[in-house]
Coordinates of C-alpha atoms and ligand atoms in Angstrom, one line a residue:
M1 CA 184.4 229.9 -7.9
R2 CA 182.4 228.4 -5.1
G3 CA 185.6 227.2 -3.3
A4 CA 187.2 230.6 -3.5
R5 CA 184.2 232.2 -1.9
R6 CA 184.5 229.8 1.1
V7 CA 188.0 231.3 1.6
F8 CA 186.5 234.8 1.9
D9 CA 184.3 233.6 4.7
H10 CA 187.5 233.5 6.8
F11 CA 188.7 237.1 6.4
D12 CA 187.9 240.7 5.7
T13 CA 187.4 241.2 2.0
K14 CA 188.2 245.0 2.3
H15 CA 191.9 244.1 2.4
S16 CA 192.0 241.3 0.0
S17 CA 190.1 240.5 -3.1
E18 CA 189.8 238.3 -6.1
T19 CA 188.3 241.0 -8.2
A20 CA 190.7 243.7 -7.3
Q21 CA 192.5 245.3 -10.3
L22 CA 196.0 243.9 -10.7
A23 CA 198.7 246.3 -9.5
D24 CA 201.3 247.7 -11.9
L25 CA 204.1 246.4 -9.6
Y26 CA 203.7 243.9 -6.8
D27 CA 206.1 243.7 -3.9
L28 CA 205.7 239.9 -4.0
V29 CA 203.9 237.3 -6.2
V30 CA 203.5 233.8 -4.8
V31 CA 202.6 230.9 -7.1
G32 CA 201.0 228.0 -5.3
A33 CA 198.7 228.2 -2.3
G34 CA 199.7 224.8 -0.9
V35 CA 201.5 224.5 2.5
A36 CA 204.8 225.5 0.8
G37 CA 203.5 228.7 -0.9
L38 CA 201.6 229.7 2.2
N39 CA 204.6 229.2 4.5
A40 CA 206.7 231.3 2.1
L41 CA 204.0 234.0 2.0
Y42 CA 203.5 234.0 5.8
A43 CA 207.3 234.3 6.3
A44 CA 207.6 237.1 3.7
T45 CA 205.0 239.2 5.4
E46 CA 207.4 239.6 8.3
Y47 CA 209.7 241.6 6.1
L48 CA 207.3 243.4 3.8
P49 CA 206.0 246.8 4.8
K50 CA 202.5 246.8 6.2
G51 CA 200.1 247.2 3.3
A52 CA 202.6 245.9 0.7
R53 CA 201.0 244.6 -2.5
V54 CA 201.1 240.8 -2.8
L55 CA 199.5 238.5 -5.3
L56 CA 198.8 234.8 -4.7
I57 CA 198.0 232.7 -7.7
D58 CA 196.8 229.1 -7.8
Q59 CA 195.3 226.8 -10.3
K60 CA 192.9 225.4 -7.8
D61 CA 189.7 227.1 -6.5
M62 CA 190.9 227.5 -3.0
A63 CA 194.0 227.3 -0.9
G64 CA 195.3 224.0 0.5
G65 CA 197.1 222.6 -2.5
M66 CA 197.0 218.8 -2.8
W67 CA 194.8 218.6 0.3
N68 CA 192.0 219.7 -2.1
V69 CA 192.4 216.6 -4.3
A70 CA 193.9 213.8 -2.2
Y71 CA 191.6 210.8 -1.4
D72 CA 188.9 211.7 1.2
Y73 CA 190.0 209.4 4.0
V74 CA 193.7 210.6 4.0
R75 CA 194.9 211.8 7.4
L76 CA 198.0 213.7 8.5
H77 CA 200.6 211.2 9.7
Q78 CA 202.1 213.7 12.1
P79 CA 200.4 215.4 15.0
H80 CA 198.4 218.2 13.5
P81 CA 200.1 221.2 15.3
M82 CA 203.2 220.3 13.3
F83 CA 201.6 220.7 10.0
T84 CA 200.8 224.4 9.7
V85 CA 201.7 227.8 8.3
G86 CA 204.6 229.4 10.3
D87 CA 203.4 229.4 13.9
L88 CA 199.7 229.5 13.1
K89 CA 197.7 227.7 15.7
W90 CA 194.9 225.3 14.8
G91 CA 191.6 226.9 15.9
W92 CA 190.3 224.0 18.1
N93 CA 191.0 222.1 21.2
K94 CA 191.7 218.6 19.9
P95 CA 194.6 216.8 21.6
P96 CA 197.9 217.5 19.9
S97 CA 198.3 213.9 18.9
Y98 CA 195.1 214.0 16.8
L99 CA 195.7 213.2 13.1
A100 CA 193.7 215.7 11.1
K101 CA 191.6 214.6 8.2
R102 CA 191.9 215.9 4.6
D103 CA 189.3 218.6 4.7
E104 CA 190.4 219.8 8.2
V105 CA 194.0 220.2 6.8
R106 CA 192.8 222.0 3.8
D107 CA 190.6 224.4 5.8
H108 CA 193.4 225.0 8.3
L109 CA 195.8 225.9 5.5
A110 CA 193.1 228.2 3.9
S111 CA 192.6 229.9 7.3
A112 CA 196.2 231.3 7.0
L113 CA 195.0 233.8 4.4
A114 CA 193.2 235.9 7.1
P115 CA 196.3 236.7 9.2
I116 CA 198.3 237.2 6.0
A117 CA 195.7 239.7 4.7
D118 CA 195.9 241.6 8.0
R119 CA 199.6 242.4 7.2
V120 CA 199.6 243.0 3.5
Q121 CA 197.2 244.0 0.7
L122 CA 196.5 240.5 -0.7
D123 CA 195.1 240.0 -4.2
L124 CA 194.0 236.5 -5.0
R125 CA 193.8 234.7 -8.3
F126 CA 192.4 231.2 -7.7
G127 CA 191.5 229.2 -10.8
H128 CA 194.5 230.7 -12.7
T129 CA 197.5 228.9 -14.2
V130 CA 201.0 230.4 -14.2
T131 CA 203.0 229.8 -17.4
G132 CA 206.1 231.9 -16.7
C133 CA 207.9 233.1 -13.7
E134 CA 211.4 234.6 -14.3
D135 CA 213.7 237.6 -14.1
M136 CA 213.0 240.5 -16.4
R137 CA 215.1 243.6 -17.0
A138 CA 213.5 246.9 -15.9
E139 CA 214.8 250.4 -16.1
D140 CA 215.9 250.4 -12.5
G141 CA 217.3 246.8 -12.3
Y142 CA 215.7 243.4 -12.4
R143 CA 212.2 242.3 -11.5
A144 CA 210.2 239.1 -11.5
A145 CA 207.8 238.7 -14.4
V146 CA 204.9 236.3 -13.7
T147 CA 202.6 235.3 -16.6
F148 CA 199.3 233.6 -16.0
H149 CA 195.8 233.1 -17.4
A150 CA 192.4 232.0 -16.1
N151 CA 192.1 228.2 -16.4
G152 CA 191.0 227.3 -19.8
D153 CA 191.6 230.7 -21.3
A154 CA 195.3 230.5 -22.4
E155 CA 194.7 233.2 -25.1
E156 CA 194.1 235.9 -22.4
S157 CA 197.3 235.7 -20.4
V158 CA 198.6 238.6 -18.5
T159 CA 202.1 239.4 -17.1
V160 CA 202.6 241.1 -13.8
Q161 CA 205.8 242.5 -12.5
A162 CA 207.1 242.1 -8.9
T163 CA 210.1 243.0 -6.8
R164 CA 210.2 239.3 -6.0
A165 CA 208.3 236.1 -6.8
I166 CA 208.2 232.8 -4.9
H167 CA 207.3 229.8 -7.0
A168 CA 205.9 226.9 -5.0
P169 CA 204.1 224.5 -7.5
G170 CA 204.3 221.4 -5.3
L171 CA 205.7 218.0 -6.0
D172 CA 203.9 217.0 -9.1
Y173 CA 201.1 215.3 -7.2
R174 CA 198.8 213.6 -9.7
L175 CA 195.9 211.3 -9.4
A176 CA 197.0 207.9 -10.6
E177 CA 194.9 205.9 -13.1
P178 CA 193.1 202.7 -12.0
L179 CA 195.2 199.7 -12.8
V180 CA 194.3 198.0 -16.1
F181 CA 193.9 194.2 -16.1
S182 CA 193.3 191.7 -18.9
N183 CA 190.5 190.2 -16.8
G184 CA 187.5 192.5 -16.8
H185 CA 185.7 190.7 -14.0
V186 CA 187.4 192.5 -11.1
I187 CA 186.7 196.2 -10.1
S188 CA 189.7 198.4 -10.5
I189 CA 189.6 201.8 -8.7
L190 CA 191.5 204.7 -7.2
P191 CA 191.5 205.5 -3.5
Q192 CA 189.3 208.5 -4.4
D193 CA 186.5 206.1 -5.2
L194 CA 187.0 203.6 -2.3
L195 CA 184.2 204.6 0.1
E196 CA 181.6 204.8 -2.7
T197 CA 182.7 201.4 -4.1
L198 CA 182.6 199.7 -0.7
A199 CA 179.1 201.0 -0.2
A200 CA 178.0 199.8 -3.6
H201 CA 179.6 196.3 -3.2
P202 CA 179.2 195.1 0.4
G203 CA 181.2 192.0 1.2
R204 CA 183.4 192.0 -1.9
P205 CA 187.1 191.2 -1.1
V206 CA 189.5 194.2 -1.4
Y207 CA 193.0 194.0 -2.8
V208 CA 195.2 196.9 -1.8
V209 CA 198.0 197.2 -4.3
G210 CA 200.9 199.0 -2.6
G211 CA 202.2 199.0 0.9
G212 CA 202.9 202.7 1.4
K213 CA 201.0 205.4 3.3
T214 CA 198.1 205.3 0.9
G215 CA 197.9 201.5 1.1
M216 CA 197.9 201.6 4.9
D217 CA 195.2 204.4 5.0
T218 CA 193.2 202.2 2.6
I219 CA 193.4 199.1 4.7
L220 CA 192.3 201.0 7.8
A221 CA 189.5 202.8 5.9
T222 CA 188.2 199.5 4.5
L223 CA 188.3 197.8 7.9
A224 CA 186.6 200.8 9.5
E225 CA 183.8 200.4 7.0
N226 CA 183.4 196.7 7.7
P227 CA 185.9 194.8 10.0
E228 CA 184.7 191.5 8.5
R229 CA 185.6 192.4 4.9
E230 CA 188.4 190.3 3.5
V231 CA 191.4 192.6 2.8
T232 CA 194.6 191.5 1.0
L233 CA 197.8 193.5 0.7
I234 CA 200.1 193.3 -2.3
N235 CA 203.1 194.7 -0.7
G236 CA 205.9 195.2 -3.3
R237 CA 209.2 195.5 -1.6
G238 CA 207.3 196.6 1.5
T239 CA 207.4 200.1 3.1
N240 CA 208.9 200.9 6.5
F241 CA 207.3 203.6 8.6
L242 CA 208.8 205.7 11.3
N243 CA 207.5 204.4 14.6
R244 CA 205.2 207.2 15.8
T245 CA 204.6 205.6 19.2
K246 CA 208.3 205.6 19.9
Y247 CA 209.3 209.0 18.3
L248 CA 206.3 211.1 19.1
P249 CA 205.3 209.7 22.5
N250 CA 202.5 211.1 24.6
G251 CA 202.3 212.4 28.1
L252 CA 205.3 212.0 30.5
K253 CA 207.1 209.9 27.9
R254 CA 208.0 213.1 26.1
W255 CA 210.4 213.7 29.0
T256 CA 211.7 210.2 29.4
S257 CA 211.7 208.4 26.0
G258 CA 211.9 208.9 22.3
M259 CA 214.5 211.0 20.5
L260 CA 214.4 214.4 18.9
I261 CA 213.5 214.0 15.3
S262 CA 216.6 216.2 14.4
R263 CA 218.7 213.5 16.1
L264 CA 217.0 210.8 14.1
F265 CA 217.8 212.8 10.9
R266 CA 221.4 213.0 12.0
D267 CA 221.5 209.3 12.6
L268 CA 220.2 208.7 9.0
A269 CA 222.6 211.3 7.6
L270 CA 225.6 209.9 9.3
T271 CA 224.8 206.3 8.6
F272 CA 224.6 207.0 4.9
D273 CA 228.0 207.3 3.3
G274 CA 226.7 207.9 -0.2
L275 CA 227.2 204.3 -1.3
N276 CA 225.3 202.1 1.3
E277 CA 221.7 203.0 0.7
D278 CA 220.4 199.5 1.2
H279 CA 222.2 199.2 4.5
L280 CA 220.8 202.5 5.5
I281 CA 217.2 201.3 5.0
D282 CA 218.0 198.1 6.8
H283 CA 219.4 200.2 9.7
F284 CA 216.3 202.4 9.7
R285 CA 214.0 199.4 9.8
R286 CA 215.8 197.7 12.7
Q287 CA 216.3 200.9 14.8
H288 CA 213.4 203.2 14.0
S289 CA 210.5 201.6 12.2
S290 CA 207.2 200.4 13.4
D291 CA 207.9 196.9 12.1
P292 CA 211.6 196.1 12.8
D293 CA 211.2 192.3 12.2
S294 CA 209.7 192.7 8.7
A295 CA 211.6 192.4 5.4
N296 CA 210.3 195.8 4.2
G297 CA 212.9 197.4 1.9
V298 CA 211.6 200.9 1.3
F299 CA 211.1 204.0 3.4
L300 CA 209.3 207.1 2.2
Y301 CA 209.2 209.2 5.3
G302 CA 205.7 207.9 6.4
L303 CA 204.8 207.5 10.1
Q304 CA 202.8 204.8 11.7
S305 CA 201.9 204.0 15.3
E306 CA 202.3 200.6 16.8
E307 CA 198.5 200.5 17.4
E308 CA 197.8 201.2 13.7
R309 CA 200.3 198.5 12.7
A310 CA 198.6 196.0 15.0
R311 CA 195.1 196.9 13.6
I312 CA 196.4 196.3 10.1
E313 CA 198.1 193.0 11.0
A314 CA 194.9 191.8 12.8
G315 CA 192.7 192.9 9.9
L316 CA 194.6 191.6 6.9
A317 CA 193.4 188.3 5.5
Q318 CA 196.4 187.8 3.3
R319 CA 199.6 189.6 2.3
H320 CA 201.7 189.0 -0.8
D321 CA 205.3 190.3 -0.9
G322 CA 205.7 191.1 -4.5
Y323 CA 204.5 193.3 -7.4
L324 CA 201.2 192.7 -9.2
E325 CA 201.7 192.4 -12.9
D326 CA 198.2 191.5 -14.1
V327 CA 194.8 190.0 -13.2
E328 CA 194.2 187.5 -16.0
G329 CA 192.5 184.2 -16.6
P330 CA 189.0 183.1 -17.6
A331 CA 186.2 185.6 -17.0
E332 CA 184.7 183.9 -14.0
A333 CA 188.0 182.7 -12.5
P334 CA 190.4 185.6 -12.3
V335 CA 194.0 184.9 -11.3
M336 CA 196.6 187.5 -10.0
R337 CA 200.0 187.2 -11.6
L338 CA 202.9 188.6 -9.5
R339 CA 206.3 189.5 -10.8
G340 CA 208.3 186.4 -10.5
G341 CA 205.5 184.2 -11.8
Q342 CA 203.5 183.5 -8.6
R343 CA 199.8 183.0 -9.5
V344 CA 196.9 183.4 -7.0
D345 CA 193.2 182.8 -7.5
V346 CA 190.9 185.8 -6.9
P347 CA 187.2 185.8 -6.4
A348 CA 185.4 187.4 -9.4
G349 CA 184.1 190.9 -8.6
S350 CA 187.0 191.6 -6.1
I351 CA 187.9 195.3 -5.7
F352 CA 191.5 196.3 -6.6
V353 CA 192.7 199.7 -5.2
N354 CA 195.6 201.4 -6.9
C355 CA 197.8 202.6 -4.0
T356 CA 201.1 202.5 -5.9
G357 CA 201.9 206.2 -5.3
S358 CA 201.2 209.6 -6.7
F359 CA 204.6 211.4 -6.7
F360 CA 206.9 211.5 -9.7
R361 CA 204.8 209.0 -11.6
S362 CA 204.4 210.8 -14.9
P363 CA 206.6 209.7 -17.8
E364 CA 208.1 213.1 -18.2
K365 CA 209.9 214.9 -15.3
A366 CA 209.0 218.3 -14.1
H367 CA 210.6 221.2 -15.8
V368 CA 213.9 222.3 -14.1
H369 CA 213.3 225.6 -12.4
P370 CA 216.4 226.9 -10.6
F371 CA 216.0 227.4 -6.9
L372 CA 217.2 231.0 -7.4
S373 CA 216.8 232.7 -10.7
P374 CA 220.0 234.1 -12.3
Q375 CA 219.2 237.7 -11.1
G376 CA 217.7 236.5 -7.8
T377 CA 214.2 237.9 -8.3
V378 CA 212.5 234.4 -8.3
M379 CA 212.9 231.7 -5.6
S380 CA 211.4 228.4 -6.6
I381 CA 210.5 225.6 -4.1
N382 CA 210.5 222.6 -6.3
A383 CA 211.9 219.1 -6.5
R384 CA 214.2 219.5 -9.5
D385 CA 216.4 222.0 -7.6
G386 CA 215.1 221.2 -4.1
F387 CA 216.2 222.9 -0.9
H388 CA 214.5 220.4 1.5
F389 CA 212.4 217.3 0.7
L390 CA 209.6 218.8 2.9
T391 CA 208.4 221.7 0.8
S392 CA 206.7 223.2 3.9
V393 CA 210.0 223.5 5.7
A394 CA 211.7 224.9 2.5
G395 CA 208.9 227.5 2.2
F396 CA 209.5 228.7 5.8
F397 CA 213.3 228.7 6.0
A398 CA 214.3 229.6 2.5
T399 CA 212.0 232.7 2.6
H400 CA 213.3 233.9 5.9
L401 CA 216.9 233.4 4.6
L402 CA 216.1 235.1 1.3
Y403 CA 214.6 238.2 2.9
R404 CA 217.4 238.4 5.4
G405 CA 220.0 238.2 2.6
Q406 CA 221.5 235.0 4.1
L407 CA 220.6 232.4 1.5
A408 CA 223.4 232.6 -1.0
N409 CA 227.0 231.5 -0.2
A410 CA 226.1 230.2 3.3
G411 CA 226.8 226.5 2.5
F412 CA 223.2 225.4 1.7
Y413 CA 222.9 222.8 -1.0
T414 CA 220.1 222.1 -3.5
L415 CA 219.6 218.7 -5.0
D416 CA 217.5 217.3 -7.9
L417 CA 215.3 215.3 -5.6
E418 CA 212.9 214.1 -8.4
E419 CA 215.7 212.7 -10.6
L420 CA 217.3 210.9 -7.7
F421 CA 213.9 209.5 -6.6
R422 CA 213.4 208.1 -10.0
R423 CA 216.8 206.5 -10.1
N424 CA 217.1 205.0 -6.6
R425 CA 214.6 205.5 -3.8
N426 CA 216.9 204.3 -1.1
A427 CA 219.7 206.6 -2.2
W428 CA 217.0 209.4 -2.3
V429 CA 216.3 208.7 1.4
G430 CA 220.0 208.9 2.3
A431 CA 220.7 212.0 0.3
S432 CA 217.5 213.8 1.3
S433 CA 218.2 213.1 4.9
A434 CA 221.8 214.4 4.6
Q435 CA 220.6 217.5 2.8
A436 CA 217.8 218.2 5.2
Y437 CA 220.1 217.8 8.2
M438 CA 222.9 219.8 6.7
N439 CA 220.6 222.7 5.6
Q440 CA 219.0 222.7 9.1
V441 CA 222.3 222.8 10.9
I442 CA 223.4 225.7 8.8
A443 CA 220.1 227.5 9.3
V444 CA 220.3 227.0 13.0
Q445 CA 223.8 228.6 13.1
I446 CA 222.6 231.6 11.1
L447 CA 219.1 232.4 12.2
P448 CA 218.1 233.9 15.6
M449 CA 216.6 231.5 18.2
M450 CA 213.4 233.6 18.3
L451 CA 212.8 232.9 14.7
L452 CA 213.6 229.2 14.8
D453 CA 211.2 228.9 17.7
R454 CA 208.4 230.2 15.5
C455 CA 208.6 227.3 13.1
A456 CA 205.8 225.1 14.3
L457 CA 206.7 222.6 11.5
D458 CA 209.7 221.5 13.5
F459 CA 209.0 218.0 14.8
D460 CA 211.4 218.6 17.7
R461 CA 208.8 220.9 19.2
W462 CA 206.9 217.7 20.3
Y463 CA 209.5 217.4 23.1
P464 CA 209.8 219.7 26.2
L465 CA 212.0 222.8 26.0
P466 CA 214.9 221.5 28.1
R467 CA 215.3 218.4 25.8
R468 CA 215.2 220.7 22.8
I469 CA 217.8 223.0 24.2
A470 CA 220.0 220.1 25.0
G471 CA 219.5 218.9 21.4
L472 CA 220.4 222.3 20.0
I473 CA 223.6 222.4 22.0
R474 CA 224.6 219.0 20.8
M475 CA 223.7 219.9 17.2
K476 CA 225.9 223.0 17.3
S477 CA 228.8 221.1 19.0
T478 CA 229.1 218.6 16.1
A479 CA 228.0 221.0 13.3
Q480 CA 231.3 221.4 11.4
A481 CA 232.0 217.7 11.2
D482 CA 228.4 216.8 10.4
I483 CA 228.2 219.4 7.6
A484 CA 231.4 218.1 6.1
H485 CA 230.1 214.6 6.1
C486 CA 226.7 215.6 4.6
R487 CA 228.5 217.6 1.9
G488 CA 230.6 214.6 1.0
V489 CA 227.6 212.3 0.8
L490 CA 225.7 214.7 -1.5
E491 CA 228.7 215.1 -3.8
R492 CA 229.1 211.3 -4.0
V493 CA 225.5 210.7 -4.7
A494 CA 225.5 213.4 -7.3
D495 CA 228.4 211.8 -9.0
R496 CA 227.1 208.2 -8.8
F497 CA 223.6 209.0 -10.1
E498 CA 224.5 212.0 -12.2
V499 CA 222.0 214.2 -10.6
R500 CA 222.2 218.0 -10.1
C501 CA 223.5 219.0 -6.7
A502 CA 225.1 222.3 -6.0
P503 CA 225.7 225.0 -3.3
V504 CA 223.2 227.8 -3.3
Ligands
FAD1 C1 198.3 211.2 -0.2 C2 199.3 212.1 0.4 C3 199.4 212.2 1.8 C4 200.4 213.1 2.4 N1 200.4 213.1 3.7 C5 201.3 214.0 4.3 C6 201.4 214.1 5.7 O1 200.6 213.4 6.4 N2 202.3 214.9 6.3 C7 203.1 215.6 5.5 O2 203.9 216.4 6.0 N3 203.1 215.5 4.2 C8 202.2 214.7 3.5 N4 202.2 214.6 2.2 C9 203.2 215.4 1.4 C10 202.5 216.6 0.8 O3 202.9 216.7 -0.5 C11 203.0 217.9 1.5 O4 202.6 217.7 2.9 C12 202.4 219.2 1.1 O5 201.0 219.3 1.3 C13 202.8 219.6 -0.3 O6 202.6 221.0 -0.4 P1 203.1 221.9 -1.5 O7 202.6 223.2 -1.2 O8 204.5 221.7 -1.8 O9 202.3 221.3 -2.8 P2 200.8 221.2 -3.2 O10 200.0 221.0 -2.0 O11 200.7 220.3 -4.4 O12 200.5 222.7 -3.6 C14 201.0 223.3 -4.8 C15 200.0 224.2 -5.4 O13 200.6 224.9 -6.5 C16 199.6 225.0 -7.5 N5 200.2 225.1 -8.8 C17 201.1 224.2 -9.3 N6 201.5 224.6 -10.6 C18 200.8 225.8 -10.8 C19 200.8 226.7 -11.9 N7 201.5 226.5 -13.0 N8 200.0 227.7 -11.8 C20 199.2 228.0 -10.7 N9 199.2 227.2 -9.6 C21 200.0 226.1 -9.7 C22 198.7 223.7 -7.3 O14 197.4 223.9 -7.9 C23 198.8 223.5 -5.8 O15 197.6 224.1 -5.2 C24 201.3 213.8 1.6 C25 201.2 213.7 0.2 C26 200.2 212.9 -0.4 C27 200.1 212.8 -1.9

């Protein structure tokens, strides 16, 4: 429990404890202490009475979710103030454009427990696994029943009752496996082992398999370690990134250039008609990406600056546009075989880093957990019945709407984001943009301005207030037609790909 104790360093243990007796009835139980669960909890404390009993449960030893286990050189790809819990400020004076590192992100998320514990009586169960979270019938109506046990002790599970539960288990982030090759004379690793492997094998060429965010981080980390090292990218269909230089500009350019990110989402949502996903990605690449002249055919909501792209271009020794199938051939003369048959010689002892992605990779899909349980005591922020592809945003907005009684029958849609991602990634971009934009427009119409302004996750906050207000007026003026378009898109995609998509 070393990790959990570090959390206690941040706040007063009088009000919050890991060892406290479990309550007979909680006002709220939150499952998952990642950015989604913490945003939900932070939002809920605005509605719960002071001193309400709240239980937070997570499998990990401390808060922060996947930022506890992602590779050590990962950085936020958005400016750090826009990745937080509610309106919680980062406790430092770094420039807003600074891209926070993994441990900084984890520690910032964990620091949210202190202000939460000031408002409610917070019990923590880190190192515990939840196995059930559903409605149960009680004498006076329905409650949420949450069943959990200490990790590794499934025999000793307990069930607590709560007026409400919020289930935020994340997006099935899993560490991948190193790639397996027929030729054993190359080194195959995960990003988690990169820095150690580079130190142990100075000068060996590095092959980065996968051109997404992890791949780009890996190229930059390798070049930072040794700018002379030979780095090759195996790019697959190639990933586009949103141009951070253009859309999150610095200084005076915030007044004069760029575009509100909500306008960008509107552009994606309106460009997609539910059928033209490849055109949509092409449009995105030409209009909004950091590399408009490339042939990259995928977009996964990553961001990249023009400077980062230039550094990568200058540092790469080679790039292969294709998928790696195997490294084969005689022991001392390995050969890469790409899908399509292309063969490329590789120096023996080269380092291959598996950057092929960590979301929705398992053979089995996540269990379907309804966004709202039949009796409404449990809200689940998950990808099978997803409210917004950004779980952080879902945690913030859905919780406010839930406690204000404005979630059901307001026109919000949920979508099986995982199933759609597995079937067609480009359609997933189109549909998730349409859903995100539509749900945002509806929320903006329903929720008070004061509350919207406290969502620091909102990328539009990068721009000065007058530009944001003008954007809001424009958003409202086209709301009806835009919502109708997005609803049509979602229904078309649901039909075409046979994925669950329904009004809340
Ligand atoms: C490499 C990488 C880089 C990324 N970079 C960015 C970025 O720069 N910007 C950005 O906005 N997003 C980024 N993301 C997306 C990222 O997933 C989200 O930002 C976010 O951190 C996800 O938060 P979450 O709370 O939904 O899930 P998680 O962080 O996964 O948290 C879920 C928590 O629930 C717990 N849990 C799950 N099941 C149970 C159970 N049964 N019982 C108890 N506890 C359980 C888990 O232990 C975990 O702590 C990145 C993702 C990856 C993989």
